[in-house]
mmCIF file of C-alpha atoms in Angstrom:
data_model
loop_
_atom_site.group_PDB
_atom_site.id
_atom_site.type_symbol
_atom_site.label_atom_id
_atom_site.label_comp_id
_atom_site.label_asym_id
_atom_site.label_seq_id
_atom_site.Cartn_x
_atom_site.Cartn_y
_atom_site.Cartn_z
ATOM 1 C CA UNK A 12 127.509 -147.103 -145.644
ATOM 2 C CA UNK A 13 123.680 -148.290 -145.372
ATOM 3 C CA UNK A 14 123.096 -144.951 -143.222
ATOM 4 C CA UNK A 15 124.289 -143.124 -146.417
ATOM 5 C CA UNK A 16 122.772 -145.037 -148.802
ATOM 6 C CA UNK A 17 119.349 -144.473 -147.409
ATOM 7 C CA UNK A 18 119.754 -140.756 -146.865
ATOM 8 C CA UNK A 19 121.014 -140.470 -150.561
ATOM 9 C CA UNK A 20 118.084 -142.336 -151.717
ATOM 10 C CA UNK A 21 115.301 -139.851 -150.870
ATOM 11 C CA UNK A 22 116.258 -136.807 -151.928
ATOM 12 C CA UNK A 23 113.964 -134.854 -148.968
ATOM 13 C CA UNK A 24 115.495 -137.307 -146.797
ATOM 14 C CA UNK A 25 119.019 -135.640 -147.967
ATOM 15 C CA UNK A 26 117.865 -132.425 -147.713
ATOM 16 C CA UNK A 27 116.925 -132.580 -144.122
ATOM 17 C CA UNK A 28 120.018 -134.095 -143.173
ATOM 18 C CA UNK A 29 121.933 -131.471 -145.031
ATOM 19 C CA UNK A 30 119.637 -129.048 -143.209
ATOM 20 C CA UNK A 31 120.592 -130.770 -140.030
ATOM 21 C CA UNK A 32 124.243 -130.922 -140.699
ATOM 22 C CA UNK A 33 123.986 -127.459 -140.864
ATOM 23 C CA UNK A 34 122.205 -126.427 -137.740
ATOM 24 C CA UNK A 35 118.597 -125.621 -139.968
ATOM 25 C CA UNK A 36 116.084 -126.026 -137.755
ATOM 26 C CA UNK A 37 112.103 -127.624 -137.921
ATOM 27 C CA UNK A 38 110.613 -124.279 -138.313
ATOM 28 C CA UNK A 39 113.112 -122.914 -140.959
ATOM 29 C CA UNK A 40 112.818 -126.614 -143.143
ATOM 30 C CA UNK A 41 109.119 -126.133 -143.500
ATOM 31 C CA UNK A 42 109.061 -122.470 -144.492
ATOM 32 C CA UNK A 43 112.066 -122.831 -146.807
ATOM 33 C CA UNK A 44 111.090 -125.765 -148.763
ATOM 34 C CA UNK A 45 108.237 -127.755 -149.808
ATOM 35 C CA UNK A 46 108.055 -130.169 -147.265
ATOM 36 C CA UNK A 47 104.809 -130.210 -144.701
ATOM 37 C CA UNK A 48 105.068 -130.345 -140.750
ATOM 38 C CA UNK A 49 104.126 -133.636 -140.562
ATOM 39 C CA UNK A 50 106.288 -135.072 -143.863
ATOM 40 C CA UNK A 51 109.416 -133.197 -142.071
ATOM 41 C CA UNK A 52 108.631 -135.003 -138.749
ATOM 42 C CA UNK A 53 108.620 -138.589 -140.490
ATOM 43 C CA UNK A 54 111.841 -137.671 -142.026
ATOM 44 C CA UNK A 55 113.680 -136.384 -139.132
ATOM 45 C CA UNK A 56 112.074 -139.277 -137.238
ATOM 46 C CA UNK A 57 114.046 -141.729 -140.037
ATOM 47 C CA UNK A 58 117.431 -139.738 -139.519
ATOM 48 C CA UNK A 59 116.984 -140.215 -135.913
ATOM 49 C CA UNK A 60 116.255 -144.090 -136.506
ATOM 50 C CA UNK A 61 119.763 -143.652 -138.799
ATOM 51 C CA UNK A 62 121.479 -142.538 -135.355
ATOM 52 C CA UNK A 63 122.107 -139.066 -137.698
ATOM 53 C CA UNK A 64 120.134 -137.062 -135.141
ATOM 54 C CA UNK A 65 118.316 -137.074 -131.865
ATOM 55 C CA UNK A 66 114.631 -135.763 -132.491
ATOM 56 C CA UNK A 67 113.760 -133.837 -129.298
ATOM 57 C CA UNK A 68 110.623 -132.651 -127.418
ATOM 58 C CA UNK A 69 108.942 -129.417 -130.339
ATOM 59 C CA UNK A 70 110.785 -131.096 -132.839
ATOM 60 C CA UNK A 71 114.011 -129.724 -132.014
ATOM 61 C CA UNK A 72 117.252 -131.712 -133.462
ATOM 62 C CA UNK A 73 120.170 -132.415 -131.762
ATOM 63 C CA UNK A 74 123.272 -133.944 -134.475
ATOM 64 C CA UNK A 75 124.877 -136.999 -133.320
ATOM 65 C CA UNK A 76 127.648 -136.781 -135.627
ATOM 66 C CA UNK A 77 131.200 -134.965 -134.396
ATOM 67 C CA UNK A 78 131.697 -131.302 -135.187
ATOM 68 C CA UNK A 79 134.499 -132.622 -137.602
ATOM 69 C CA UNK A 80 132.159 -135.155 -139.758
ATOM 70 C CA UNK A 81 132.846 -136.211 -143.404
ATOM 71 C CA UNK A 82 131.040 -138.458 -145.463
ATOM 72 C CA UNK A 83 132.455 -141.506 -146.069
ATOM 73 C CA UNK A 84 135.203 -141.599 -148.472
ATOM 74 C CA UNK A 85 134.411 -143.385 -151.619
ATOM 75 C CA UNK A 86 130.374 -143.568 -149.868
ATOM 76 C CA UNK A 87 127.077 -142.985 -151.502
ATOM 77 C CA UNK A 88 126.994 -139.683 -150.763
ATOM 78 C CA UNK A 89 130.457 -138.836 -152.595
ATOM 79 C CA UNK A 90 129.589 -141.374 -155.359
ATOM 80 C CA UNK A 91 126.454 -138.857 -155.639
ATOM 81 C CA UNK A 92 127.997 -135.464 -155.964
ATOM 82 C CA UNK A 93 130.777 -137.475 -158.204
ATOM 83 C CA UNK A 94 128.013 -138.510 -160.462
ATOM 84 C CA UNK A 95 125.388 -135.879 -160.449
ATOM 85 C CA UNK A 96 126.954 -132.162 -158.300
ATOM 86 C CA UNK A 97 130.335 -132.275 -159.603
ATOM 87 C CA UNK A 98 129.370 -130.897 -163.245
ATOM 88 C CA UNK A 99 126.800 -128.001 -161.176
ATOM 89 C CA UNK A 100 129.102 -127.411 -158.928
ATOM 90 C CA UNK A 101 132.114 -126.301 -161.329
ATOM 91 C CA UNK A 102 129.764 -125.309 -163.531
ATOM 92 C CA UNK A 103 130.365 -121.544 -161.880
ATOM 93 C CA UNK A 104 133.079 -119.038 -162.906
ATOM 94 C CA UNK A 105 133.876 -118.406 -159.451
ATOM 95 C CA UNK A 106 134.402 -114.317 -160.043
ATOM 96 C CA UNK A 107 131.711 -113.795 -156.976
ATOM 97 C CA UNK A 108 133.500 -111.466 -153.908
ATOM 98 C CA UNK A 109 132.871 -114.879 -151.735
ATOM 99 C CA UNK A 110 133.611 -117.659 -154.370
ATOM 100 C CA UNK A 111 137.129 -118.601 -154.938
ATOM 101 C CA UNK A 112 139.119 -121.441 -157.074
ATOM 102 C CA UNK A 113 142.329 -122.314 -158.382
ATOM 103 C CA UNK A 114 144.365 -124.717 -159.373
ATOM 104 C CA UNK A 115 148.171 -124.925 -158.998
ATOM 105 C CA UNK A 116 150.288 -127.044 -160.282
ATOM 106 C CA UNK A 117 153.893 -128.382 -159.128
ATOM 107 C CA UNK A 118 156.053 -130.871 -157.946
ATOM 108 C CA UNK A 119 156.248 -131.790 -154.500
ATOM 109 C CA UNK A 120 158.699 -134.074 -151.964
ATOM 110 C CA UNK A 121 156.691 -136.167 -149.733
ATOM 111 C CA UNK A 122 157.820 -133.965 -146.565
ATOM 112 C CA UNK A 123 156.196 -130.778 -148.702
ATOM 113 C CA UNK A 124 153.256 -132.740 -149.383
ATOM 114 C CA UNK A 125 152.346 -133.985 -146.123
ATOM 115 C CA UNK A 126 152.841 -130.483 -144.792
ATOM 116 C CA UNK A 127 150.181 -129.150 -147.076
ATOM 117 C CA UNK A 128 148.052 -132.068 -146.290
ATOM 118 C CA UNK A 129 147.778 -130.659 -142.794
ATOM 119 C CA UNK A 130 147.458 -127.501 -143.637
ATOM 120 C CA UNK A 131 144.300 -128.506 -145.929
ATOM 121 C CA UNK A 132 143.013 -130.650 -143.366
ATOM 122 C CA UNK A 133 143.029 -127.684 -140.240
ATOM 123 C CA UNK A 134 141.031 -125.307 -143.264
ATOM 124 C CA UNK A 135 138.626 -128.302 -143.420
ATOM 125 C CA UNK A 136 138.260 -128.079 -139.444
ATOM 126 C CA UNK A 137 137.781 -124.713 -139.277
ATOM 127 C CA UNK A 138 135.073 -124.748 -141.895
ATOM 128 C CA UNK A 139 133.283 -127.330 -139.678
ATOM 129 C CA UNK A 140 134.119 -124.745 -136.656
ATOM 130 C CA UNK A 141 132.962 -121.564 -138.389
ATOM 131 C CA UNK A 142 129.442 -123.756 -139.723
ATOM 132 C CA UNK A 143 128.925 -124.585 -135.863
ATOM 133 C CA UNK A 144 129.614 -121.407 -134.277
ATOM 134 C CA UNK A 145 127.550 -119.684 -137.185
ATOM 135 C CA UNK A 146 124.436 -121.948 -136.373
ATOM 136 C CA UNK A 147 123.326 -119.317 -133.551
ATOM 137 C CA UNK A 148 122.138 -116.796 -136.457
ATOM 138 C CA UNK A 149 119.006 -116.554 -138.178
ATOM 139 C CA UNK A 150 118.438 -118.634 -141.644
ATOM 140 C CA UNK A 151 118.315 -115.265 -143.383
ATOM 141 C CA UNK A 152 121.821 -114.069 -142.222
ATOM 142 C CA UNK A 153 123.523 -117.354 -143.408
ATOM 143 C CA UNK A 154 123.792 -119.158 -147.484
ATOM 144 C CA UNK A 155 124.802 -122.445 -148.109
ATOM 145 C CA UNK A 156 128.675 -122.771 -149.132
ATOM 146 C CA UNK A 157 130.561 -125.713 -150.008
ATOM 147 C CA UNK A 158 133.861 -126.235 -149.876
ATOM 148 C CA UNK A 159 135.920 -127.940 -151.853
ATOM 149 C CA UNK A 160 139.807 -129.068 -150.825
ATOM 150 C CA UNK A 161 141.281 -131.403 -152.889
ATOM 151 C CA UNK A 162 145.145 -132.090 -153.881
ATOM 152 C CA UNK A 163 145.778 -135.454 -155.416
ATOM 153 C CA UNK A 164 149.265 -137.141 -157.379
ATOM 154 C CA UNK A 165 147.754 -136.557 -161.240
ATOM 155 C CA UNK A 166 148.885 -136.051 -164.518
ATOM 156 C CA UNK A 167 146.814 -134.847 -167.205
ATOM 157 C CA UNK A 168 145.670 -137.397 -169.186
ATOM 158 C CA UNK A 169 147.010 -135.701 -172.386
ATOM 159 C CA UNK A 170 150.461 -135.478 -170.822
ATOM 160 C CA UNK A 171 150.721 -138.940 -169.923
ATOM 161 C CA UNK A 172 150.291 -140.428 -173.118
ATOM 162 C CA UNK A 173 153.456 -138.559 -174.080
ATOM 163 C CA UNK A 174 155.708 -140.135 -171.132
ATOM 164 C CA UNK A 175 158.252 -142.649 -172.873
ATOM 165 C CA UNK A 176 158.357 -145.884 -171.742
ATOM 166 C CA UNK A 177 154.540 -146.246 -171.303
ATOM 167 C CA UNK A 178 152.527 -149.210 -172.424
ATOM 168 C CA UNK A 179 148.540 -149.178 -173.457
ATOM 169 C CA UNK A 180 146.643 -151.759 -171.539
ATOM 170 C CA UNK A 181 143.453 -153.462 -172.591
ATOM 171 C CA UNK A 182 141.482 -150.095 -171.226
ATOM 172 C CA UNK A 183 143.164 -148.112 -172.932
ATOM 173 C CA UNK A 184 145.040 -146.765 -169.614
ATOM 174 C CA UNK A 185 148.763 -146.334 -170.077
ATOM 175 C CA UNK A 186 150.772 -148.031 -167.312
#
């Protein structure tokens, strides 16, 4: 949690991890973003302090996070893109050839939605897999991509209030 906290706080501190994360090296930081060769060092020399990375002879980082990381759940850095990337984020129309979103809606058992749990869970790994075995090509031949899986019980808000049998508490949440 304190790891994250301080990474979130800078925001070139956050950008060289996410740089790290994803297998950007020294050279390709400081001629992609404003950030100077000795201002880069200091911050990769924090994220190493952090345990994030080992900062190596020519300023080379090695991650010392597993190949499958997450941030934490609930953690600074998700509180972050819950209070401040969310809205950019979906603020696309998704039409591009490599963009893609929808949402589905149903009723599942718990057997059905476990299985698809899995399911979204491998897609996770092999993002993580494809990132890491992508990291051998140049800067130029790679973008940054996020992706988003996320299934969750909800109702729409809307709908809820029209269940019977539902009682307004002091929020103003039906229970």
């Amino acid at each position: 949690h304190e790891q994250e906290q301080e990474i979130v706080s800078n925001p070139k501190l956050f950008l060289v991890a996410v740089c790290a994360l994803n297998h950007v090296g020294f050279d390709q930081i400081v001629a992609t973003y404003d950030i100077s060769r000795p201002e880069c060092i200091q911050l990769l020399a924090r994220l190493d302090r952090l345990g994030f990375i080992r900062l190596l002879p020519n300023n080379r980082i090695r991650l010392l996070i597993s190949l499958d990381f997450s941030w934490l759940p609930d953690g600074p850095i998700q509180r972050f893109f819950n209070q401040q990337a969310h809205n950019e984020y979906f603020r696309s129309r998704f039409d591009r050839p490599d963009e893609f979103m929808v949402v589905v809606n149903g009723m599942l058992s718990r057997a059905s939605s476990a299985a698809l749990l899995t399911r979204l869970k491998r897609i996770a790994r092999e993002f993580s897999e494809l990132n890491n075995q992508d990291a051998r090509l140049p800067l130029g031949e790679r973008s940054a991509m996020s992706l988003l899986v996320a299934i969750r019980h909800w109702e729409l808000a809307a709908f809820a209030e029209l269940r019977r049998g539902k009682t307004v508490n002091p929020t103003g949440a039906r229970s």
